[in-house]
Each structure stands twice: as structure tokens, then as C-alpha cells.
JSON list of C-alpha atoms and ligand atoms in Angstrom, two decimals:
[
{"chain": "A", "resi": 1, "resn": "MET", "atom": "CA", "xyz": [87.02, 3.69, 46.69]},
{"chain": "A", "resi": 2, "resn": "LYS", "atom": "CA", "xyz": [86.52, 7.27, 48.18]},
{"chain": "A", "resi": 3, "resn": "THR", "atom": "CA", "xyz": [90.31, 8.19, 46.84]},
{"chain": "A", "resi": 4, "resn": "LYS", "atom": "CA", "xyz": [88.97, 7.03, 42.99]},
{"chain": "A", "resi": 5, "resn": "LEU", "atom": "CA", "xyz": [86.04, 9.14, 43.51]},
{"chain": "A", "resi": 6, "resn": "ILE", "atom": "CA", "xyz": [88.35, 12.26, 44.25]},
{"chain": "A", "resi": 7, "resn": "ALA", "atom": "CA", "xyz": [90.58, 11.19, 41.98]},
{"chain": "A", "resi": 8, "resn": "ILE", "atom": "CA", "xyz": [87.85, 11.27, 39.13]},
{"chain": "A", "resi": 9, "resn": "ALA", "atom": "CA", "xyz": [86.90, 14.58, 40.33]},
{"chain": "A", "resi": 10, "resn": "LEU", "atom": "CA", "xyz": [90.52, 15.90, 40.39]},
{"chain": "A", "resi": 11, "resn": "GLY", "atom": "CA", "xyz": [90.53, 14.87, 36.77]},
{"chain": "A", "resi": 12, "resn": "MET", "atom": "CA", "xyz": [87.51, 16.72, 35.81]},
{"chain": "A", "resi": 13, "resn": "VAL", "atom": "CA", "xyz": [87.98, 19.85, 33.66]},
{"chain": "A", "resi": 14, "resn": "ALA", "atom": "CA", "xyz": [85.93, 22.68, 34.66]},
{"chain": "A", "resi": 15, "resn": "PHE", "atom": "CA", "xyz": [83.27, 22.42, 31.83]},
{"chain": "A", "resi": 16, "resn": "ASN", "atom": "CA", "xyz": [80.35, 25.32, 31.38]},
{"chain": "A", "resi": 17, "resn": "SER", "atom": "CA", "xyz": [79.28, 26.65, 28.05]},
{"chain": "A", "resi": 18, "resn": "ALA", "atom": "CA", "xyz": [81.85, 24.82, 25.89]},
{"chain": "A", "resi": 19, "resn": "GLN", "atom": "CA", "xyz": [80.65, 21.17, 27.49]},
{"chain": "A", "resi": 20, "resn": "ALA", "atom": "CA", "xyz": [83.85, 19.41, 27.23]},
{"chain": "A", "resi": 21, "resn": "ALA", "atom": "CA", "xyz": [85.67, 17.68, 29.99]},
{"chain": "A", "resi": 22, "resn": "PHE", "atom": "CA", "xyz": [87.47, 14.43, 30.64]},
{"chain": "A", "resi": 23, "resn": "ILE", "atom": "CA", "xyz": [87.02, 11.70, 33.61]},
{"chain": "A", "resi": 24, "resn": "GLU", "atom": "CA", "xyz": [90.35, 10.03, 35.05]},
{"chain": "A", "resi": 25, "resn": "TYR", "atom": "CA", "xyz": [89.96, 6.27, 35.83]},
{"chain": "A", "resi": 26, "resn": "GLY", "atom": "CA", "xyz": [92.29, 4.52, 38.18]},
{"chain": "A", "resi": 27, "resn": "ASP", "atom": "CA", "xyz": [95.14, 6.20, 39.81]},
{"chain": "A", "resi": 28, "resn": "GLU", "atom": "CA", "xyz": [98.69, 7.53, 37.81]},
{"chain": "A", "resi": 29, "resn": "ASP", "atom": "CA", "xyz": [100.99, 5.32, 39.76]},
{"chain": "A", "resi": 30, "resn": "VAL", "atom": "CA", "xyz": [102.93, 3.48, 37.21]},
{"chain": "A", "resi": 31, "resn": "LEU", "atom": "CA", "xyz": [101.11, -0.04, 37.69]},
{"chain": "A", "resi": 32, "resn": "GLY", "atom": "CA", "xyz": [101.52, 0.65, 41.50]},
{"chain": "A", "resi": 33, "resn": "THR", "atom": "CA", "xyz": [105.31, 0.38, 41.44]},
{"chain": "A", "resi": 34, "resn": "GLY", "atom": "CA", "xyz": [106.13, 4.35, 41.43]},
{"chain": "A", "resi": 35, "resn": "THR", "atom": "CA", "xyz": [105.46, 7.88, 40.16]},
{"chain": "A", "resi": 36, "resn": "TYR", "atom": "CA", "xyz": [106.06, 9.69, 36.75]},
{"chain": "A", "resi": 37, "resn": "GLY", "atom": "CA", "xyz": [108.35, 11.90, 36.01]},
{"chain": "A", "resi": 38, "resn": "SER", "atom": "CA", "xyz": [106.14, 14.03, 34.61]},
{"chain": "A", "resi": 39, "resn": "ASP", "atom": "CA", "xyz": [102.73, 14.23, 33.20]},
{"chain": "A", "resi": 40, "resn": "PRO", "atom": "CA", "xyz": [102.89, 10.84, 31.63]},
{"chain": "A", "resi": 41, "resn": "LYS", "atom": "CA", "xyz": [99.30, 12.37, 29.81]},
{"chain": "A", "resi": 42, "resn": "ALA", "atom": "CA", "xyz": [101.53, 15.42, 27.90]},
{"chain": "A", "resi": 43, "resn": "GLY", "atom": "CA", "xyz": [101.35, 15.10, 24.59]},
{"chain": "A", "resi": 44, "resn": "ALA", "atom": "CA", "xyz": [98.47, 13.45, 23.78]},
{"chain": "A", "resi": 45, "resn": "THR", "atom": "CA", "xyz": [95.00, 14.86, 23.22]},
{"chain": "A", "resi": 46, "resn": "LEU", "atom": "CA", "xyz": [92.93, 14.40, 26.22]},
{"chain": "A", "resi": 47, "resn": "ASN", "atom": "CA", "xyz": [89.23, 15.49, 24.13]},
{"chain": "A", "resi": 48, "resn": "GLY", "atom": "CA", "xyz": [88.03, 16.28, 20.54]},
{"chain": "A", "resi": 49, "resn": "LEU", "atom": "CA", "xyz": [89.79, 13.78, 18.70]},
{"chain": "A", "resi": 50, "resn": "ALA", "atom": "CA", "xyz": [87.83, 12.62, 15.57]},
{"chain": "A", "resi": 51, "resn": "PRO", "atom": "CA", "xyz": [86.74, 9.29, 15.37]},
{"chain": "A", "resi": 52, "resn": "ASN", "atom": "CA", "xyz": [90.05, 6.92, 15.02]},
{"chain": "A", "resi": 53, "resn": "ALA", "atom": "CA", "xyz": [92.23, 8.96, 15.40]},
{"chain": "A", "resi": 54, "resn": "VAL", "atom": "CA", "xyz": [95.43, 8.41, 17.83]},
{"chain": "A", "resi": 55, "resn": "THR", "atom": "CA", "xyz": [98.18, 10.46, 19.97]},
{"chain": "A", "resi": 56, "resn": "TYR", "atom": "CA", "xyz": [100.84, 9.64, 22.06]},
{"chain": "A", "resi": 57, "resn": "GLY", "atom": "CA", "xyz": [101.78, 10.98, 25.17]},
{"chain": "A", "resi": 58, "resn": "THR", "atom": "CA", "xyz": [105.35, 11.75, 24.87]},
{"chain": "A", "resi": 59, "resn": "LEU", "atom": "CA", "xyz": [106.93, 10.04, 28.14]},
{"chain": "A", "resi": 60, "resn": "ILE", "atom": "CA", "xyz": [107.74, 6.46, 28.28]},
{"chain": "A", "resi": 61, "resn": "THR", "atom": "CA", "xyz": [108.43, 5.26, 31.62]},
{"chain": "A", "resi": 62, "resn": "GLY", "atom": "CA", "xyz": [110.45, 1.71, 32.39]},
{"chain": "A", "resi": 63, "resn": "HIS", "atom": "CA", "xyz": [109.61, 0.21, 36.09]},
{"chain": "A", "resi": 64, "resn": "GLY", "atom": "CA", "xyz": [110.06, -2.80, 38.04]},
{"chain": "A", "resi": 65, "resn": "PHE", "atom": "CA", "xyz": [107.56, -5.75, 37.99]},
{"chain": "A", "resi": 66, "resn": "PRO", "atom": "CA", "xyz": [105.55, -7.72, 38.75]},
{"chain": "A", "resi": 67, "resn": "PHE", "atom": "CA", "xyz": [103.18, -5.85, 40.54]},
{"chain": "A", "resi": 68, "resn": "ASP", "atom": "CA", "xyz": [99.48, -6.66, 41.71]},
{"chain": "A", "resi": 69, "resn": "PRO", "atom": "CA", "xyz": [96.56, -4.34, 42.66]},
{"chain": "A", "resi": 70, "resn": "SER", "atom": "CA", "xyz": [96.01, -2.74, 45.58]},
{"chain": "A", "resi": 71, "resn": "SER", "atom": "CA", "xyz": [92.34, -2.52, 47.64]},
{"chain": "A", "resi": 72, "resn": "GLY", "atom": "CA", "xyz": [90.86, 0.52, 45.87]},
{"chain": "A", "resi": 73, "resn": "ASP", "atom": "CA", "xyz": [92.29, 0.33, 42.14]},
{"chain": "A", "resi": 74, "resn": "PHE", "atom": "CA", "xyz": [90.01, 0.88, 39.38]},
{"chain": "A", "resi": 75, "resn": "ALA", "atom": "CA", "xyz": [88.52, -2.63, 38.28]},
{"chain": "A", "resi": 76, "resn": "GLY", "atom": "CA", "xyz": [90.82, -3.85, 35.84]},
{"chain": "A", "resi": 77, "resn": "THR", "atom": "CA", "xyz": [93.98, -1.67, 36.52]},
{"chain": "A", "resi": 78, "resn": "ASP", "atom": "CA", "xyz": [96.97, -2.24, 38.02]},
{"chain": "A", "resi": 79, "resn": "GLN", "atom": "CA", "xyz": [96.51, -5.97, 37.05]},
{"chain": "A", "resi": 80, "resn": "ILE", "atom": "CA", "xyz": [98.88, -8.33, 34.96]},
{"chain": "A", "resi": 81, "resn": "TYR", "atom": "CA", "xyz": [96.51, -10.07, 32.25]},
{"chain": "A", "resi": 82, "resn": "VAL", "atom": "CA", "xyz": [97.16, -12.81, 29.84]},
{"chain": "A", "resi": 83, "resn": "GLY", "atom": "CA", "xyz": [95.43, -14.03, 27.34]},
{"chain": "A", "resi": 84, "resn": "SER", "atom": "CA", "xyz": [91.89, -16.30, 28.02]},
{"chain": "A", "resi": 85, "resn": "VAL", "atom": "CA", "xyz": [93.88, -19.30, 26.79]},
{"chain": "A", "resi": 86, "resn": "GLN", "atom": "CA", "xyz": [97.37, -19.48, 27.43]},
{"chain": "A", "resi": 87, "resn": "THR", "atom": "CA", "xyz": [99.54, -21.95, 26.53]},
{"chain": "A", "resi": 88, "resn": "SER", "atom": "CA", "xyz": [103.43, -20.43, 26.91]},
{"chain": "A", "resi": 89, "resn": "ASN", "atom": "CA", "xyz": [105.23, -17.76, 28.34]},
{"chain": "A", "resi": 90, "resn": "HIS", "atom": "CA", "xyz": [107.05, -15.13, 26.40]},
{"chain": "A", "resi": 91, "resn": "ASP", "atom": "CA", "xyz": [107.51, -12.91, 29.45]},
{"chain": "A", "resi": 92, "resn": "GLY", "atom": "CA", "xyz": [108.05, -12.38, 33.23]},
{"chain": "A", "resi": 93, "resn": "TYR", "atom": "CA", "xyz": [104.29, -11.21, 33.18]},
{"chain": "A", "resi": 94, "resn": "SER", "atom": "CA", "xyz": [103.09, -14.16, 32.09]},
{"chain": "A", "resi": 95, "resn": "GLY", "atom": "CA", "xyz": [104.55, -16.48, 34.60]},
{"chain": "A", "resi": 96, "resn": "HIS", "atom": "CA", "xyz": [103.64, -14.18, 37.65]},
{"chain": "A", "resi": 97, "resn": "GLY", "atom": "CA", "xyz": [101.30, -16.23, 39.92]},
{"chain": "A", "resi": 98, "resn": "GLY", "atom": "CA", "xyz": [98.65, -13.10, 40.35]},
{"chain": "A", "resi": 99, "resn": "ARG", "atom": "CA", "xyz": [98.12, -13.31, 36.65]},
{"chain": "A", "resi": 100, "resn": "LEU", "atom": "CA", "xyz": [94.43, -13.04, 35.70]},
{"chain": "A", "resi": 101, "resn": "ASN", "atom": "CA", "xyz": [93.32, -14.73, 32.06]},
{"chain": "A", "resi": 102, "resn": "GLY", "atom": "CA", "xyz": [91.82, -12.16, 29.84]},
{"chain": "A", "resi": 103, "resn": "PRO", "atom": "CA", "xyz": [89.54, -10.55, 29.05]},
{"chain": "A", "resi": 104, "resn": "GLN", "atom": "CA", "xyz": [90.61, -7.31, 30.90]},
{"chain": "A", "resi": 105, "resn": "MET", "atom": "CA", "xyz": [87.28, -5.53, 31.07]},
{"chain": "A", "resi": 106, "resn": "PHE", "atom": "CA", "xyz": [86.87, -1.89, 31.78]},
{"chain": "A", "resi": 107, "resn": "ASP", "atom": "CA", "xyz": [83.30, -0.16, 32.39]},
{"chain": "A", "resi": 108, "resn": "LEU", "atom": "CA", "xyz": [83.87, 3.59, 32.15]},
{"chain": "A", "resi": 109, "resn": "ASP", "atom": "CA", "xyz": [81.34, 5.60, 33.57]},
{"chain": "A", "resi": 110, "resn": "TYR", "atom": "CA", "xyz": [81.27, 9.06, 31.69]},
{"chain": "A", "resi": 111, "resn": "SER", "atom": "CA", "xyz": [77.17, 9.83, 32.31]},
{"chain": "A", "resi": 112, "resn": "SER", "atom": "CA", "xyz": [78.69, 12.84, 34.19]},
{"chain": "A", "resi": 113, "resn": "LEU", "atom": "CA", "xyz": [80.15, 14.83, 31.77]},
{"chain": "A", "resi": 114, "resn": "VAL", "atom": "CA", "xyz": [76.82, 14.64, 29.57]},
{"chain": "A", "resi": 115, "resn": "PRO", "atom": "CA", "xyz": [74.58, 16.96, 30.91]},
{"chain": "A", "resi": 116, "resn": "ALA", "atom": "CA", "xyz": [70.44, 16.53, 30.65]},
{"chain": "A", "resi": 117, "resn": "GLY", "atom": "CA", "xyz": [69.56, 17.64, 27.35]},
{"chain": "A", "resi": 118, "resn": "HIS", "atom": "CA", "xyz": [72.86, 16.98, 25.43]},
{"chain": "A", "resi": 119, "resn": "MET", "atom": "CA", "xyz": [74.63, 14.64, 23.17]},
{"chain": "A", "resi": 120, "resn": "VAL", "atom": "CA", "xyz": [78.14, 13.37, 22.63]},
{"chain": "A", "resi": 121, "resn": "THR", "atom": "CA", "xyz": [79.65, 15.13, 19.63]},
{"chain": "A", "resi": 122, "resn": "SER", "atom": "CA", "xyz": [83.19, 13.13, 20.12]},
{"chain": "A", "resi": 123, "resn": "LEU", "atom": "CA", "xyz": [84.48, 10.92, 22.74]},
{"chain": "A", "resi": 124, "resn": "THR", "atom": "CA", "xyz": [88.19, 10.30, 23.23]},
{"chain": "A", "resi": 125, "resn": "LEU", "atom": "CA", "xyz": [89.69, 7.19, 24.85]},
{"chain": "A", "resi": 126, "resn": "GLY", "atom": "CA", "xyz": [92.67, 7.44, 26.61]},
{"chain": "A", "resi": 127, "resn": "ILE", "atom": "CA", "xyz": [95.12, 4.51, 27.89]},
{"chain": "A", "resi": 128, "resn": "ALA", "atom": "CA", "xyz": [98.05, 4.00, 29.97]},
{"chain": "A", "resi": 129, "resn": "ALA", "atom": "CA", "xyz": [99.36, 0.76, 27.98]},
{"chain": "A", "resi": 130, "resn": "ASP", "atom": "CA", "xyz": [102.18, -1.56, 29.95]},
{"chain": "A", "resi": 131, "resn": "ASP", "atom": "CA", "xyz": [103.91, -4.09, 28.19]},
{"chain": "A", "resi": 132, "resn": "PHE", "atom": "CA", "xyz": [102.24, -4.92, 24.89]},
{"chain": "A", "resi": 133, "resn": "GLN", "atom": "CA", "xyz": [104.43, -6.77, 23.02]},
{"chain": "A", "resi": 134, "resn": "ASN", "atom": "CA", "xyz": [102.85, -7.93, 19.52]},
{"chain": "A", "resi": 135, "resn": "ALA", "atom": "CA", "xyz": [105.73, -6.50, 17.81]},
{"chain": "A", "resi": 136, "resn": "VAL", "atom": "CA", "xyz": [108.13, -9.09, 19.60]},
{"chain": "A", "resi": 137, "resn": "PHE", "atom": "CA", "xyz": [106.24, -11.76, 20.36]},
{"chain": "A", "resi": 138, "resn": "GLN", "atom": "CA", "xyz": [103.63, -11.84, 17.57]},
{"chain": "A", "resi": 139, "resn": "GLN", "atom": "CA", "xyz": [100.55, -12.99, 19.93]},
{"chain": "A", "resi": 140, "resn": "PRO", "atom": "CA", "xyz": [97.90, -10.27, 18.70]},
{"chain": "A", "resi": 141, "resn": "TYR", "atom": "CA", "xyz": [95.71, -8.44, 21.04]},
{"chain": "A", "resi": 142, "resn": "LEU", "atom": "CA", "xyz": [91.89, -8.33, 19.99]},
{"chain": "A", "resi": 143, "resn": "ALA", "atom": "CA", "xyz": [90.00, -5.13, 21.69]},
{"chain": "A", "resi": 144, "resn": "LYS", "atom": "CA", "xyz": [86.35, -4.37, 21.71]},
{"chain": "A", "resi": 145, "resn": "ILE", "atom": "CA", "xyz": [84.42, -1.07, 22.43]},
{"chain": "A", "resi": 146, "resn": "ASN", "atom": "CA", "xyz": [80.61, -2.13, 23.81]},
{"chain": "A", "resi": 147, "resn": "SER", "atom": "CA", "xyz": [80.92, -5.35, 22.43]},
{"chain": "A", "resi": 148, "resn": "ALA", "atom": "CA", "xyz": [82.16, -4.74, 18.97]},
{"chain": "A", "resi": 149, "resn": "ASN", "atom": "CA", "xyz": [84.99, -5.35, 17.58]},
{"chain": "A", "resi": 150, "resn": "ALA", "atom": "CA", "xyz": [87.37, -2.10, 17.66]},
{"chain": "A", "resi": 151, "resn": "PRO", "atom": "CA", "xyz": [90.20, -2.23, 14.73]},
{"chain": "A", "resi": 152, "resn": "THR", "atom": "CA", "xyz": [92.27, 0.81, 15.61]},
{"chain": "A", "resi": 153, "resn": "LEU", "atom": "CA", "xyz": [92.36, 0.18, 19.25]},
{"chain": "A", "resi": 154, "resn": "THR", "atom": "CA", "xyz": [93.44, -3.41, 18.61]},
{"chain": "A", "resi": 155, "resn": "ASN", "atom": "CA", "xyz": [96.27, -2.59, 16.04]},
{"chain": "A", "resi": 156, "resn": "THR", "atom": "CA", "xyz": [97.37, 0.22, 17.93]},
{"chain": "A", "resi": 157, "resn": "LEU", "atom": "CA", "xyz": [97.86, -1.83, 20.89]},
{"chain": "A", "resi": 158, "resn": "ASN", "atom": "CA", "xyz": [99.31, -4.80, 18.34]},
{"chain": "A", "resi": 159, "resn": "ALA", "atom": "CA", "xyz": [102.37, -1.93, 17.09]},
{"chain": "A", "resi": 160, "resn": "PHE", "atom": "CA", "xyz": [103.62, -1.47, 20.50]},
{"chain": "A", "resi": 161, "resn": "ASN", "atom": "CA", "xyz": [106.80, -2.92, 21.61]},
{"chain": "A", "resi": 162, "resn": "GLN", "atom": "CA", "xyz": [106.98, -2.30, 25.26]},
{"chain": "A", "resi": 163, "resn": "THR", "atom": "CA", "xyz": [109.68, -4.50, 26.53]},
{"chain": "A", "resi": 164, "resn": "GLY", "atom": "CA", "xyz": [111.46, -3.47, 29.29]},
{"chain": "A", "resi": 165, "resn": "PRO", "atom": "CA", "xyz": [108.55, -3.32, 31.00]},
{"chain": "A", "resi": 166, "resn": "VAL", "atom": "CA", "xyz": [107.96, 0.29, 29.86]},
{"chain": "A", "resi": 167, "resn": "THR", "atom": "CA", "xyz": [104.25, 2.25, 30.37]},
{"chain": "A", "resi": 168, "resn": "GLN", "atom": "CA", "xyz": [103.06, 4.74, 27.60]},
{"chain": "A", "resi": 169, "resn": "PHE", "atom": "CA", "xyz": [99.73, 6.67, 27.14]},
{"chain": "A", "resi": 170, "resn": "PHE", "atom": "CA", "xyz": [98.05, 7.02, 24.30]},
{"chain": "A", "resi": 171, "resn": "THR", "atom": "CA", "xyz": [94.12, 8.60, 23.30]},
{"chain": "A", "resi": 172, "resn": "ILE", "atom": "CA", "xyz": [92.33, 7.37, 20.41]},
{"chain": "A", "resi": 173, "resn": "GLY", "atom": "CA", "xyz": [88.71, 8.90, 19.24]},
{"chain": "A", "resi": 174, "resn": "VAL", "atom": "CA", "xyz": [86.05, 6.79, 19.61]},
{"chain": "A", "resi": 175, "resn": "ASP", "atom": "CA", "xyz": [83.02, 7.33, 16.83]},
{"chain": "A", "resi": 176, "resn": "PRO", "atom": "CA", "xyz": [80.14, 8.90, 18.80]},
{"chain": "A", "resi": 177, "resn": "LEU", "atom": "CA", "xyz": [77.43, 6.04, 16.50]},
{"chain": "A", "resi": 178, "resn": "GLY", "atom": "CA", "xyz": [78.86, 3.32, 18.55]},
{"chain": "A", "resi": 179, "resn": "LEU", "atom": "CA", "xyz": [77.95, 4.90, 22.17]},
{"chain": "A", "resi": 180, "resn": "SER", "atom": "CA", "xyz": [75.34, 3.57, 24.63]},
{"chain": "A", "resi": 181, "resn": "ALA", "atom": "CA", "xyz": [72.52, 5.50, 25.66]},
{"chain": "A", "resi": 182, "resn": "THR", "atom": "CA", "xyz": [74.05, 4.93, 29.39]},
{"chain": "A", "resi": 183, "resn": "HIS", "atom": "CA", "xyz": [77.12, 6.70, 28.56]},
{"chain": "A", "resi": 184, "resn": "HIS", "atom": "CA", "xyz": [79.08, 3.96, 29.57]},
{"chain": "A", "resi": 185, "resn": "LEU", "atom": "CA", "xyz": [81.89, 2.77, 27.62]},
{"chain": "A", "resi": 186, "resn": "SER", "atom": "CA", "xyz": [83.04, -1.10, 28.01]},
{"chain": "A", "resi": 187, "resn": "ILE", "atom": "CA", "xyz": [86.75, -1.99, 27.08]},
{"chain": "A", "resi": 188, "resn": "SER", "atom": "CA", "xyz": [87.63, -5.50, 26.32]},
{"chain": "A", "resi": 189, "resn": "ILE", "atom": "CA", "xyz": [91.25, -6.14, 25.80]},
{"chain": "A", "resi": 190, "resn": "ASP", "atom": "CA", "xyz": [92.07, -9.94, 25.22]},
{"chain": "A", "resi": 191, "resn": "GLN", "atom": "CA", "xyz": [94.91, -11.84, 23.52]},
{"chain": "A", "resi": 192, "resn": "LEU", "atom": "CA", "xyz": [94.95, -14.51, 20.79]},
{"chain": "A", "resi": 193, "resn": "GLY", "atom": "CA", "xyz": [97.47, -16.79, 19.77]},
{"chain": "A", "resi": 194, "resn": "ASP", "atom": "CA", "xyz": [99.12, -18.42, 22.85]},
{"chain": "A", "resi": 195, "resn": "GLY", "atom": "CA", "xyz": [98.05, -15.97, 25.35]},
{"chain": "A", "resi": 196, "resn": "GLY", "atom": "CA", "xyz": [101.60, -15.78, 26.72]},
{"chain": "A", "resi": 197, "resn": "ASP", "atom": "CA", "xyz": [102.34, -12.13, 26.36]},
{"chain": "A", "resi": 198, "resn": "GLY", "atom": "CA", "xyz": [101.37, -10.40, 29.63]},
{"chain": "A", "resi": 199, "resn": "TRP", "atom": "CA", "xyz": [100.24, -7.03, 29.79]},
{"chain": "A", "resi": 200, "resn": "ALA", "atom": "CA", "xyz": [98.29, -4.10, 32.30]},
{"chain": "A", "resi": 201, "resn": "VAL", "atom": "CA", "xyz": [96.98, -0.82, 32.22]},
{"chain": "A", "resi": 202, "resn": "ASP", "atom": "CA", "xyz": [97.65, 1.59, 34.64]},
{"chain": "A", "resi": 203, "resn": "PHE", "atom": "CA", "xyz": [95.03, 4.16, 34.24]},
{"chain": "A", "resi": 204, "resn": "LEU", "atom": "CA", "xyz": [92.55, 5.23, 31.81]},
{"chain": "A", "resi": 205, "resn": "THR", "atom": "CA", "xyz": [90.79, 8.49, 30.86]},
{"chain": "A", "resi": 206, "resn": "ILE", "atom": "CA", "xyz": [87.90, 9.73, 28.77]},
{"chain": "A", "resi": 207, "resn": "GLY", "atom": "CA", "xyz": [86.86, 13.14, 27.29]},
{"chain": "A", "resi": 208, "resn": "VAL", "atom": "CA", "xyz": [83.70, 13.81, 25.91]},
{"chain": "A", "resi": 209, "resn": "GLU", "atom": "CA", "xyz": [81.97, 17.14, 23.74]},
{"chain": "A", "resi": 210, "resn": "THR", "atom": "CA", "xyz": [78.78, 17.24, 24.05]},
{"chain": "A", "resi": 211, "resn": "ALA", "atom": "CA", "xyz": [75.85, 19.65, 22.22]},
{"chain": "A", "resi": 212, "resn": "PRO", "atom": "CA", "xyz": [72.25, 20.11, 23.32]},
{"chain": "A", "resi": 213, "resn": "VAL", "atom": "CA", "xyz": [69.93, 17.75, 21.45]},
{"chain": "A", "resi": 214, "resn": "PRO", "atom": "CA", "xyz": [67.27, 20.23, 19.44]},
{"chain": "A", "resi": 215, "resn": "GLU", "atom": "CA", "xyz": [64.13, 19.24, 20.75]},
{"chain": "A", "resi": 216, "resn": "PRO", "atom": "CA", "xyz": [61.13, 19.85, 18.26]},
{"chain": "A", "resi": 217, "resn": "GLY", "atom": "CA", "xyz": [58.86, 20.42, 21.32]},
{"chain": "A", "resi": 218, "resn": "SER", "atom": "CA", "xyz": [60.39, 23.46, 22.83]},
{"chain": "A", "resi": 219, "resn": "LEU", "atom": "CA", "xyz": [60.84, 24.62, 18.86]},
{"chain": "A", "resi": 220, "resn": "LEU", "atom": "CA", "xyz": [57.19, 24.41, 18.84]},
{"chain": "A", "resi": 221, "resn": "VAL", "atom": "CA", "xyz": [56.74, 26.19, 21.65]},
{"chain": "A", "resi": 222, "resn": "LEU", "atom": "CA", "xyz": [59.51, 29.12, 20.68]},
{"chain": "A", "resi": 223, "resn": "GLY", "atom": "CA", "xyz": [57.53, 29.24, 17.65]},
{"chain": "A", "resi": 224, "resn": "LEU", "atom": "CA", "xyz": [54.56, 30.04, 19.01]},
{"chain": "A", "resi": 225, "resn": "GLY", "atom": "CA", "xyz": [55.46, 32.15, 21.28]},
{"chain": "A", "resi": 226, "resn": "ALA", "atom": "CA", "xyz": [57.24, 34.15, 18.55]},
{"chain": "A", "resi": 227, "resn": "ALA", "atom": "CA", "xyz": [53.99, 33.93, 16.79]},
{"chain": "A", "resi": 228, "resn": "ALA", "atom": "CA", "xyz": [52.00, 35.68, 19.47]},
{"chain": "A", "resi": 229, "resn": "ILE", "atom": "CA", "xyz": [54.64, 38.61, 20.06]},
{"chain": "A", "resi": 230, "resn": "LEU", "atom": "CA", "xyz": [54.43, 39.22, 16.44]},
{"chain": "A", "resi": 231, "resn": "ARG", "atom": "CA", "xyz": [50.41, 39.26, 16.63]},
{"chain": "A", "resi": 232, "resn": "ARG", "atom": "CA", "xyz": [50.75, 41.76, 19.79]},
{"chain": "A", "resi": 233, "resn": "LYS", "atom": "CA", "xyz": [52.73, 43.94, 17.75]},
{"chain": "A", "resi": 234, "resn": "ARG", "atom": "CA", "xyz": [50.25, 44.39, 15.20]},
{"chain": "B", "resi": 301, "resn": "LIG", "atom": "CA1", "xyz": [104.32, -8.48, 27.85]},
{"chain": "B", "resi": 302, "resn": "LIG", "atom": "CA1", "xyz": [97.32, 2.66, 38.66]}
]
């Protein structure tokens, strides 16, 4: 867990008055099978995406399988999943003994990116997606964000043909109106159909932009102060 915290710290971009930063959850290790040839996030927008906008990393990385998470891996990453109800096998992942039934759940805490008195004005979610093959096997995925159906995320996952297996990072803009006051984002990914097309996630990111929340109380104090100064000047 210590290494994960260090990774999160290193993933944070310095943030000051601009109040824009991102956190990385999990490690960039191609599901524990190796290393990327270059930054897998390059080409994707990590912060400031409009709701439901989608961008992709340019790097597509093939790798060996199967794999299992190492101790200390961020919960839900580097783990092969199949549907919550699996009645068939379409790929190597779906027959791996170490697979888990969905839904794959992520709890992403981004509270460290939201200064006191600020509100989130944009949130950009990044996912290093692996071996999503609905385009081939026609067993659709269903994704939820904060327990609500997330059509754009679902459609993005369902459009992949990651036969190989290959991994590719993408980002998606999440509507700030659907965010939690606790500044945690919960992600759920399951597979419908026969559940027999295995998948995995290598790492995730969250980028947020924030702005100060106008406080009526402080505005009142400022107004009274200004009035007092004006009175003194008379
Ligand atoms: Ca698959
Ligand atoms: Ca990983």
C-alpha cells in the first residue's frame, strides 16, 4: 500500500491557483506483465474534459496472459473479471482459474484534489482498458458511475475490439452534477449476455478542476466592510 500512496503522490500535478490536478490509482505495469514502451496516457486528455467527451491514448500494448494481481495492487486492477453470471467461455481470460465474477468495482477517492471551500467544475476519468471484446463476441458490458447507469462509459467499453490481448488508455468527462459530496467516485463494470468475455483494468486516473464556492456569509462581511470604509471616508 505504501508504494501505491507514493504512486498517487507522484501522479499528482502541482496545483495552486489553477486548481487542476490528477491522481493515478494503481500501477502502470501492463496488468503486471511488463512495461509500456512509452507513456500510455499520452494522447489522452487527463483533465478538463466536458461531460461525455472521450479521448484515447495513442499507445496500444499487446502482452502475455493470464495474470493475477500482486499484493498491494489497487483494488480491482490487474485482475481478470468475467460477467456476474458466466455461462460460456469466449476467450482465454474467461477460462483462467484466477478470474473473478463481476461486477468489477473501483472506489476512487479524489478528495485530496478538492480544496476546502471549492467545488468540482469538471471531472475526467481515465481507464487503462484491457481485452474488452464486445465488438467480437457481442456480450455487452454495463458500466455505472456512482451507482447510476453510465451510457457513454458503457458505449465506449462496448466499442472496443481488444483482441490480442491489448491494453489502451482512454478518458471520459463525467458530469459534475452526478458527483458525490464525499469526493469519491465509484465505478462498476459488469458484463451481460453469457458473461464469457474476460476483461481487466491496469490503472485509472481522475483529473478535477475546481473553483471556490461563493459563500453568502463572506459576501455579507465584505459588503459590511466596504460600507464601513465608505462611511469613514465621508
Ligand atoms: Ca476478453
Ligand atoms: Ca497495473
